[in-house]
């Protein structure tokens, strides 16, 4: 269904999904926070009126009290609180420093990231770490649980997730609840399969870790990649 056929209050949300948050005007962003307008104005029109009253400046809007916001037709206490809350979140975000992403330089760095998730499990799980071009961690995900074989480690899902993260490198890992760190033939096979698939997509497999309770084995350190 085209956006123009939707109710006006629904259009900003659809636009967000179809074109992304950067495509929305300030009035449309405010409309999503409010959810609805009033009998005479759509949420976007009401948002435009509110912003016009403060010179189209988010900082000025954040200075308005709840009692001032509810003077606008269609803004009750609940909507006023939602607006104030969103602006307070924005203020706190602006005041915080962007956390630096963890840089992976050796296998022990990977172990530190995944050990809390994998070391004490009674069943096997398969995880992947996504890295940017500077080998900084940009995400991690559990892909499966159970035995490690081609049926439970779907290479297509793995690399779709890597592409979604815009990763240039990945590290895979799984645990051995038995404590035995020796790679199985299936471990070696899936490692090779993932490495070859990554080469085609220009996403490098940097390592594969087998994790036990208090120790780990790195395929890269053991020259098994």
Short mmCIF file of C-alpha atoms in Angstrom, two decimals:
data_model
loop_
_atom_site.label_atom_id
_atom_site.label_comp_id
_atom_site.label_asym_id
_atom_site.label_seq_id
_atom_site.Cartn_x
_atom_site.Cartn_y
_atom_site.Cartn_z
CA UNK A 1 0.00 0.00 0.00
CA UNK A 2 1.32 3.45 -0.90
CA UNK A 3 2.01 5.86 1.97
CA UNK A 4 -0.41 8.41 0.53
CA UNK A 5 -3.35 6.02 1.06
CA UNK A 6 -2.61 5.60 4.77
CA UNK A 7 -4.19 7.61 7.56
CA UNK A 8 -2.11 10.72 8.08
CA UNK A 9 -1.09 9.71 11.59
CA UNK A 10 0.32 6.42 10.24
CA UNK A 11 2.39 7.92 7.43
CA UNK A 12 5.46 8.99 9.45
CA UNK A 13 5.87 5.46 10.84
CA UNK A 14 5.60 3.93 7.38
CA UNK A 15 8.05 6.48 6.01
CA UNK A 16 10.45 5.60 8.83
CA UNK A 17 10.29 1.91 7.87
CA UNK A 18 10.54 2.48 4.13
CA UNK A 19 13.07 5.30 3.92
CA UNK A 20 14.80 5.40 7.30
CA UNK A 21 14.82 7.87 10.17
CA UNK A 22 16.95 10.43 8.35
CA UNK A 23 14.20 10.93 5.76
CA UNK A 24 11.74 12.26 8.36
CA UNK A 25 11.19 15.94 9.03
CA UNK A 26 11.26 17.28 12.59
CA UNK A 27 7.46 17.49 12.55
CA UNK A 28 7.20 13.85 11.47
CA UNK A 29 9.56 12.73 14.23
CA UNK A 30 7.49 14.62 16.79
CA UNK A 31 4.32 13.10 15.29
CA UNK A 32 5.66 9.59 15.95
CA UNK A 33 6.33 10.50 19.58
CA UNK A 34 2.78 11.88 19.99
CA UNK A 35 1.09 9.08 18.08
CA UNK A 36 -1.96 11.09 17.06
CA UNK A 37 -3.17 14.61 16.49
CA UNK A 38 -6.52 16.18 17.29
CA UNK A 39 -9.89 16.56 15.58
CA UNK A 40 -8.60 19.33 13.32
CA UNK A 41 -4.94 18.45 12.85
CA UNK A 42 -3.05 15.29 11.99
CA UNK A 43 -0.14 14.39 14.23
CA UNK A 44 2.26 15.89 11.68
CA UNK A 45 0.31 19.15 11.49
CA UNK A 46 0.14 19.35 15.28
CA UNK A 47 3.86 18.64 15.49
CA UNK A 48 4.52 21.43 12.98
CA UNK A 49 2.47 23.89 15.07
CA UNK A 50 4.29 22.97 18.26
CA UNK A 51 7.70 23.34 16.61
CA UNK A 52 6.71 26.64 14.98
CA UNK A 53 5.88 28.00 18.44
CA UNK A 54 9.46 27.43 19.60
CA UNK A 55 11.22 28.62 16.46
CA UNK A 56 11.65 25.07 15.16
CA UNK A 57 14.33 24.50 17.76
CA UNK A 58 14.47 21.25 19.75
CA UNK A 59 16.38 22.93 22.58
CA UNK A 60 13.64 25.53 22.97
CA UNK A 61 11.01 22.79 22.95
CA UNK A 62 12.86 20.96 25.73
CA UNK A 63 12.50 24.07 27.92
CA UNK A 64 8.69 23.92 27.86
CA UNK A 65 7.01 22.66 31.00
CA UNK A 66 4.27 20.03 30.97
CA UNK A 67 1.79 22.77 31.79
CA UNK A 68 2.87 24.67 28.65
CA UNK A 69 2.73 21.62 26.37
CA UNK A 70 -0.82 20.68 27.37
CA UNK A 71 -2.05 24.09 26.19
CA UNK A 72 -1.85 22.75 22.63
CA UNK A 73 -5.12 21.19 21.50
CA UNK A 74 -4.70 17.44 21.41
CA UNK A 75 -1.81 17.33 23.89
CA UNK A 76 -2.82 15.79 27.17
CA UNK A 77 -0.60 15.00 30.08
CA UNK A 78 0.44 11.60 28.69
CA UNK A 79 1.56 13.04 25.33
CA UNK A 80 3.31 15.94 27.05
CA UNK A 81 5.25 13.52 29.23
CA UNK A 82 6.18 11.43 26.16
CA UNK A 83 7.56 14.54 24.41
CA UNK A 84 9.49 15.64 27.50
CA UNK A 85 10.86 12.13 28.01
CA UNK A 86 12.09 11.83 24.41
CA UNK A 87 13.83 15.19 24.65
CA UNK A 88 15.44 14.23 27.97
CA UNK A 89 16.77 11.02 26.39
CA UNK A 90 18.25 13.14 23.61
CA UNK A 91 19.87 15.46 26.15
CA UNK A 92 21.43 12.56 28.06
CA UNK A 93 22.65 10.95 24.85
CA UNK A 94 24.33 14.19 23.77
CA UNK A 95 26.05 14.43 27.15
CA UNK A 96 27.55 10.96 26.92
CA UNK A 97 30.71 10.02 25.11
CA UNK A 98 30.42 7.41 22.39
CA UNK A 99 31.81 4.21 23.93
CA UNK A 100 34.93 2.98 22.18
CA UNK A 101 34.49 -0.38 20.52
CA UNK A 102 36.65 -3.23 21.79
CA UNK A 103 39.59 -3.94 19.51
CA UNK A 104 40.45 -7.55 18.80
CA UNK A 105 44.22 -8.00 18.47
CA UNK A 106 44.70 -11.56 19.69
CA UNK A 107 42.76 -14.70 20.50
CA UNK A 108 42.63 -13.90 24.22
CA UNK A 109 40.62 -10.76 23.40
CA UNK A 110 37.98 -12.94 21.75
CA UNK A 111 37.98 -15.31 24.71
CA UNK A 112 37.35 -12.43 27.13
CA UNK A 113 34.32 -11.33 25.09
CA UNK A 114 32.71 -14.77 24.77
CA UNK A 115 33.84 -16.61 27.89
CA UNK A 116 30.93 -15.25 30.01
CA UNK A 117 28.45 -16.63 27.47
CA UNK A 118 29.98 -20.01 26.64
CA UNK A 119 32.22 -21.34 29.38
CA UNK A 120 29.62 -22.83 31.75
CA UNK A 121 27.06 -24.23 29.31
CA UNK A 122 25.98 -27.88 29.32
CA UNK A 123 25.16 -27.86 25.61
CA UNK A 124 27.10 -26.55 22.62
CA UNK A 125 26.37 -23.12 21.17
CA UNK A 126 27.79 -21.50 18.06
CA UNK A 127 28.53 -17.76 18.12
CA UNK A 128 29.92 -15.19 15.72
CA UNK A 129 31.66 -11.89 16.39
CA UNK A 130 31.45 -9.12 13.79
CA UNK A 131 34.41 -6.78 13.29
CA UNK A 132 34.99 -3.60 11.31
CA UNK A 133 38.03 -2.87 9.18
CA UNK A 134 40.01 -1.89 12.28
CA UNK A 135 39.17 -5.20 13.95
CA UNK A 136 36.91 -3.46 16.43
CA UNK A 137 33.90 -5.37 17.71
CA UNK A 138 30.66 -4.09 16.21
CA UNK A 139 28.38 -6.96 17.23
CA UNK A 140 28.03 -10.54 18.36
CA UNK A 141 25.32 -13.13 17.94
CA UNK A 142 24.42 -16.68 18.89
CA UNK A 143 23.60 -18.56 15.71
CA UNK A 144 22.66 -21.99 17.02
CA UNK A 145 22.70 -24.41 19.90
CA UNK A 146 23.30 -28.14 19.82
CA UNK A 147 25.97 -30.08 17.97
CA UNK A 148 28.15 -28.22 15.49
CA UNK A 149 27.47 -29.44 11.98
CA UNK A 150 26.31 -28.08 8.64
CA UNK A 151 22.66 -28.58 9.48
CA UNK A 152 22.71 -26.23 12.48
CA UNK A 153 25.34 -23.74 11.31
CA UNK A 154 23.67 -22.08 8.34
CA UNK A 155 26.42 -20.22 6.50
CA UNK A 156 23.86 -18.12 4.65
CA UNK A 157 22.38 -16.80 7.91
CA UNK A 158 25.86 -16.14 9.28
CA UNK A 159 26.93 -14.00 6.34
CA UNK A 160 23.57 -12.25 6.06
CA UNK A 161 24.12 -11.11 9.64
CA UNK A 162 27.69 -10.08 8.78
CA UNK A 163 26.46 -8.02 5.84
CA UNK A 164 23.76 -6.44 8.01
CA UNK A 165 26.52 -5.33 10.40
CA UNK A 166 28.70 -4.09 7.49
CA UNK A 167 31.42 -6.34 8.91
CA UNK A 168 34.72 -6.80 7.11
CA UNK A 169 35.86 -9.59 9.41
CA UNK A 170 34.30 -12.26 11.58
CA UNK A 171 35.35 -14.63 14.34
CA UNK A 172 33.38 -17.79 15.04
CA UNK A 173 33.36 -19.70 18.30
CA UNK A 174 31.68 -22.61 19.98
CA UNK A 175 32.04 -24.38 23.31
CA UNK A 176 32.92 -27.93 24.25
CA UNK A 177 31.11 -28.73 27.51
CA UNK A 178 33.29 -31.83 27.89
CA UNK A 179 36.35 -29.65 28.30
CA UNK A 180 38.13 -31.36 25.40
CA UNK A 181 39.61 -28.63 23.21
CA UNK A 182 40.61 -30.88 20.31
CA UNK A 183 38.73 -29.84 17.12
CA UNK A 184 36.51 -32.50 15.59
CA UNK A 185 36.46 -33.23 11.88
CA UNK A 186 33.13 -31.40 11.75
CA UNK A 187 34.73 -28.38 13.41
CA UNK A 188 37.46 -28.32 10.79
CA UNK A 189 34.96 -28.83 7.98
CA UNK A 190 32.62 -26.00 8.94
CA UNK A 191 35.59 -23.69 9.52
CA UNK A 192 36.82 -24.30 6.00
CA UNK A 193 33.35 -23.82 4.56
CA UNK A 194 32.87 -20.50 6.35
CA UNK A 195 36.35 -19.30 5.39
CA UNK A 196 35.77 -20.05 1.71
CA UNK A 197 32.35 -18.38 1.72
CA UNK A 198 33.85 -15.32 3.39
CA UNK A 199 36.50 -15.05 0.70
CA UNK A 200 33.79 -14.72 -1.94
CA UNK A 201 32.11 -11.92 0.02
CA UNK A 202 35.39 -10.23 1.02
CA UNK A 203 34.61 -10.90 4.68
CA UNK A 204 37.60 -12.52 6.32
CA UNK A 205 37.31 -15.32 8.86
CA UNK A 206 39.97 -14.26 11.36
CA UNK A 207 39.69 -17.04 13.91
CA UNK A 208 37.63 -19.89 15.31
CA UNK A 209 37.71 -20.49 19.05
CA UNK A 210 36.74 -23.61 20.93
CA UNK A 211 35.92 -22.58 24.48
CA UNK A 212 35.91 -24.74 27.60
CA UNK A 213 35.26 -23.68 31.18
CA UNK A 214 38.69 -22.24 31.92
CA UNK A 215 40.57 -22.49 28.65
CA UNK A 216 40.27 -22.19 24.89
CA UNK A 217 41.84 -23.21 21.61
CA UNK A 218 42.40 -20.77 18.76
CA UNK A 219 42.42 -22.11 15.20
CA UNK A 220 44.51 -19.10 14.14
CA UNK A 221 47.10 -19.70 16.87
CA UNK A 222 47.28 -23.37 15.91
CA UNK A 223 47.52 -22.60 12.16
CA UNK A 224 44.29 -24.46 11.49
CA UNK A 225 42.61 -21.76 9.37
#
